[in-house]
């Protein structure tokens, strides 16, 4: 799926392997492979299952507030990353990814 600045495609894991980055990821949940997109609950559940965690143990971070709100409604922790003016008034936000370690206690 390609749309706007969002890219999710089968083979992303191979691309990360080729770049030497795959070791930093437990795996990938690719919408094209699942035949659905966020905020369909099984997209979120697939990530938690991949990690072997309950939803409450997961932190979902994205720049699209409705997706973060959907994750929170499903029992996940969530933050919208806001790199500028934001309309994320209804969901928790962070400004920088370097702020994430403080949330992972």
GROMACS .gro file of C-alpha atoms in nm:
model
  105
    1UNK     CA    1   0.000   0.000   0.000
    2UNK     CA    2   0.134   0.340  -0.091
    3UNK     CA    3  -0.046   0.659  -0.012
    4UNK     CA    4   0.076   1.001   0.090
    5UNK     CA    5   0.390   0.952   0.293
    6UNK     CA    6   0.279   0.610   0.421
    7UNK     CA    7   0.446   0.307   0.270
    8UNK     CA    8   0.378  -0.050   0.376
    9UNK     CA    9   0.467  -0.333   0.146
   10UNK     CA   10   0.554  -0.698   0.140
   11UNK     CA   11   0.929  -0.739   0.135
   12UNK     CA   12   1.006  -0.460   0.380
   13UNK     CA   13   1.169  -0.717   0.607
   14UNK     CA   14   1.402  -0.822   0.322
   15UNK     CA   15   1.491  -0.459   0.254
   16UNK     CA   16   1.582  -0.407   0.620
   17UNK     CA   17   1.785  -0.730   0.609
   18UNK     CA   18   1.975  -0.602   0.304
   19UNK     CA   19   2.049  -0.274   0.486
   20UNK     CA   20   2.173  -0.456   0.796
   21UNK     CA   21   1.890  -0.318   1.009
   22UNK     CA   22   1.670  -0.628   1.056
   23UNK     CA   23   1.845  -0.726   1.379
   24UNK     CA   24   1.687  -0.421   1.546
   25UNK     CA   25   1.333  -0.549   1.483
   26UNK     CA   26   1.148  -0.853   1.616
   27UNK     CA   27   0.952  -0.862   1.290
   28UNK     CA   28   0.719  -0.666   1.069
   29UNK     CA   29   0.342  -0.636   1.048
   30UNK     CA   30   0.272  -0.531   0.691
   31UNK     CA   31  -0.082  -0.426   0.598
   32UNK     CA   32  -0.049  -0.574   0.250
   33UNK     CA   33   0.026  -0.915   0.402
   34UNK     CA   34  -0.279  -0.895   0.631
   35UNK     CA   35  -0.518  -0.758   0.372
   36UNK     CA   36  -0.626  -0.473   0.598
   37UNK     CA   37  -0.501  -0.140   0.730
   38UNK     CA   38  -0.496   0.038   1.063
   39UNK     CA   39  -0.719   0.093   1.253
   40UNK     CA   40  -0.849  -0.261   1.194
   41UNK     CA   41  -0.792  -0.431   1.532
   42UNK     CA   42  -0.616  -0.737   1.390
   43UNK     CA   43  -0.333  -0.513   1.262
   44UNK     CA   44  -0.262  -0.403   1.618
   45UNK     CA   45  -0.311  -0.753   1.759
   46UNK     CA   46  -0.065  -0.899   1.506
   47UNK     CA   47   0.208  -0.671   1.642
   48UNK     CA   48   0.140  -0.770   2.003
   49UNK     CA   49   0.127  -1.138   1.907
   50UNK     CA   50   0.455  -1.108   1.717
   51UNK     CA   51   0.619  -0.974   2.031
   52UNK     CA   52   0.440  -1.212   2.265
   53UNK     CA   53   0.292  -0.926   2.469
   54UNK     CA   54  -0.053  -0.835   2.590
   55UNK     CA   55  -0.183  -0.510   2.441
   56UNK     CA   56  -0.134  -0.322   2.770
   57UNK     CA   57   0.237  -0.406   2.752
   58UNK     CA   58   0.274  -0.246   2.407
   59UNK     CA   59   0.340   0.116   2.318
   60UNK     CA   60   0.208   0.220   1.977
   61UNK     CA   61   0.372   0.533   1.832
   62UNK     CA   62   0.263   0.700   1.511
   63UNK     CA   63   0.209   1.046   1.362
   64UNK     CA   64  -0.161   0.990   1.278
   65UNK     CA   65  -0.380   1.066   1.585
   66UNK     CA   66  -0.680   0.850   1.482
   67UNK     CA   67  -0.460   0.539   1.464
   68UNK     CA   68  -0.315   0.609   1.808
   69UNK     CA   69  -0.664   0.667   1.945
   70UNK     CA   70  -0.774   0.331   1.799
   71UNK     CA   71  -0.479   0.154   1.962
   72UNK     CA   72  -0.560   0.311   2.299
   73UNK     CA   73  -0.925   0.202   2.266
   74UNK     CA   74  -0.800  -0.154   2.211
   75UNK     CA   75  -0.600  -0.145   2.536
   76UNK     CA   76  -0.256  -0.045   2.404
   77UNK     CA   77  -0.050   0.243   2.531
   78UNK     CA   78  -0.013   0.506   2.262
   79UNK     CA   79   0.159   0.830   2.172
   80UNK     CA   80   0.133   1.055   1.870
   81UNK     CA   81   0.472   1.183   1.762
   82UNK     CA   82   0.425   1.553   1.687
   83UNK     CA   83   0.705   1.710   1.489
   84UNK     CA   84   0.518   2.037   1.450
   85UNK     CA   85   0.171   2.180   1.505
   86UNK     CA   86  -0.065   1.899   1.588
   87UNK     CA   87  -0.433   1.822   1.607
   88UNK     CA   88  -0.370   1.542   1.857
   89UNK     CA   89  -0.550   1.706   2.148
   90UNK     CA   90  -0.742   1.387   2.234
   91UNK     CA   91  -0.442   1.152   2.260
   92UNK     CA   92  -0.107   1.163   2.443
   93UNK     CA   93   0.185   1.301   2.240
   94UNK     CA   94   0.563   1.307   2.234
   95UNK     CA   95   0.782   1.549   2.043
   96UNK     CA   96   1.085   1.328   1.982
   97UNK     CA   97   1.155   0.956   1.962
   98UNK     CA   98   1.436   1.015   2.212
   99UNK     CA   99   1.157   1.070   2.468
  100UNK     CA  100   1.043   0.707   2.435
  101UNK     CA  101   1.283   0.551   2.690
  102UNK     CA  102   1.115   0.754   2.965
  103UNK     CA  103   0.784   0.582   2.878
  104UNK     CA  104   0.928   0.231   2.881
  105UNK     CA  105   0.977   0.186   3.251
   0.00000   0.00000   0.00000
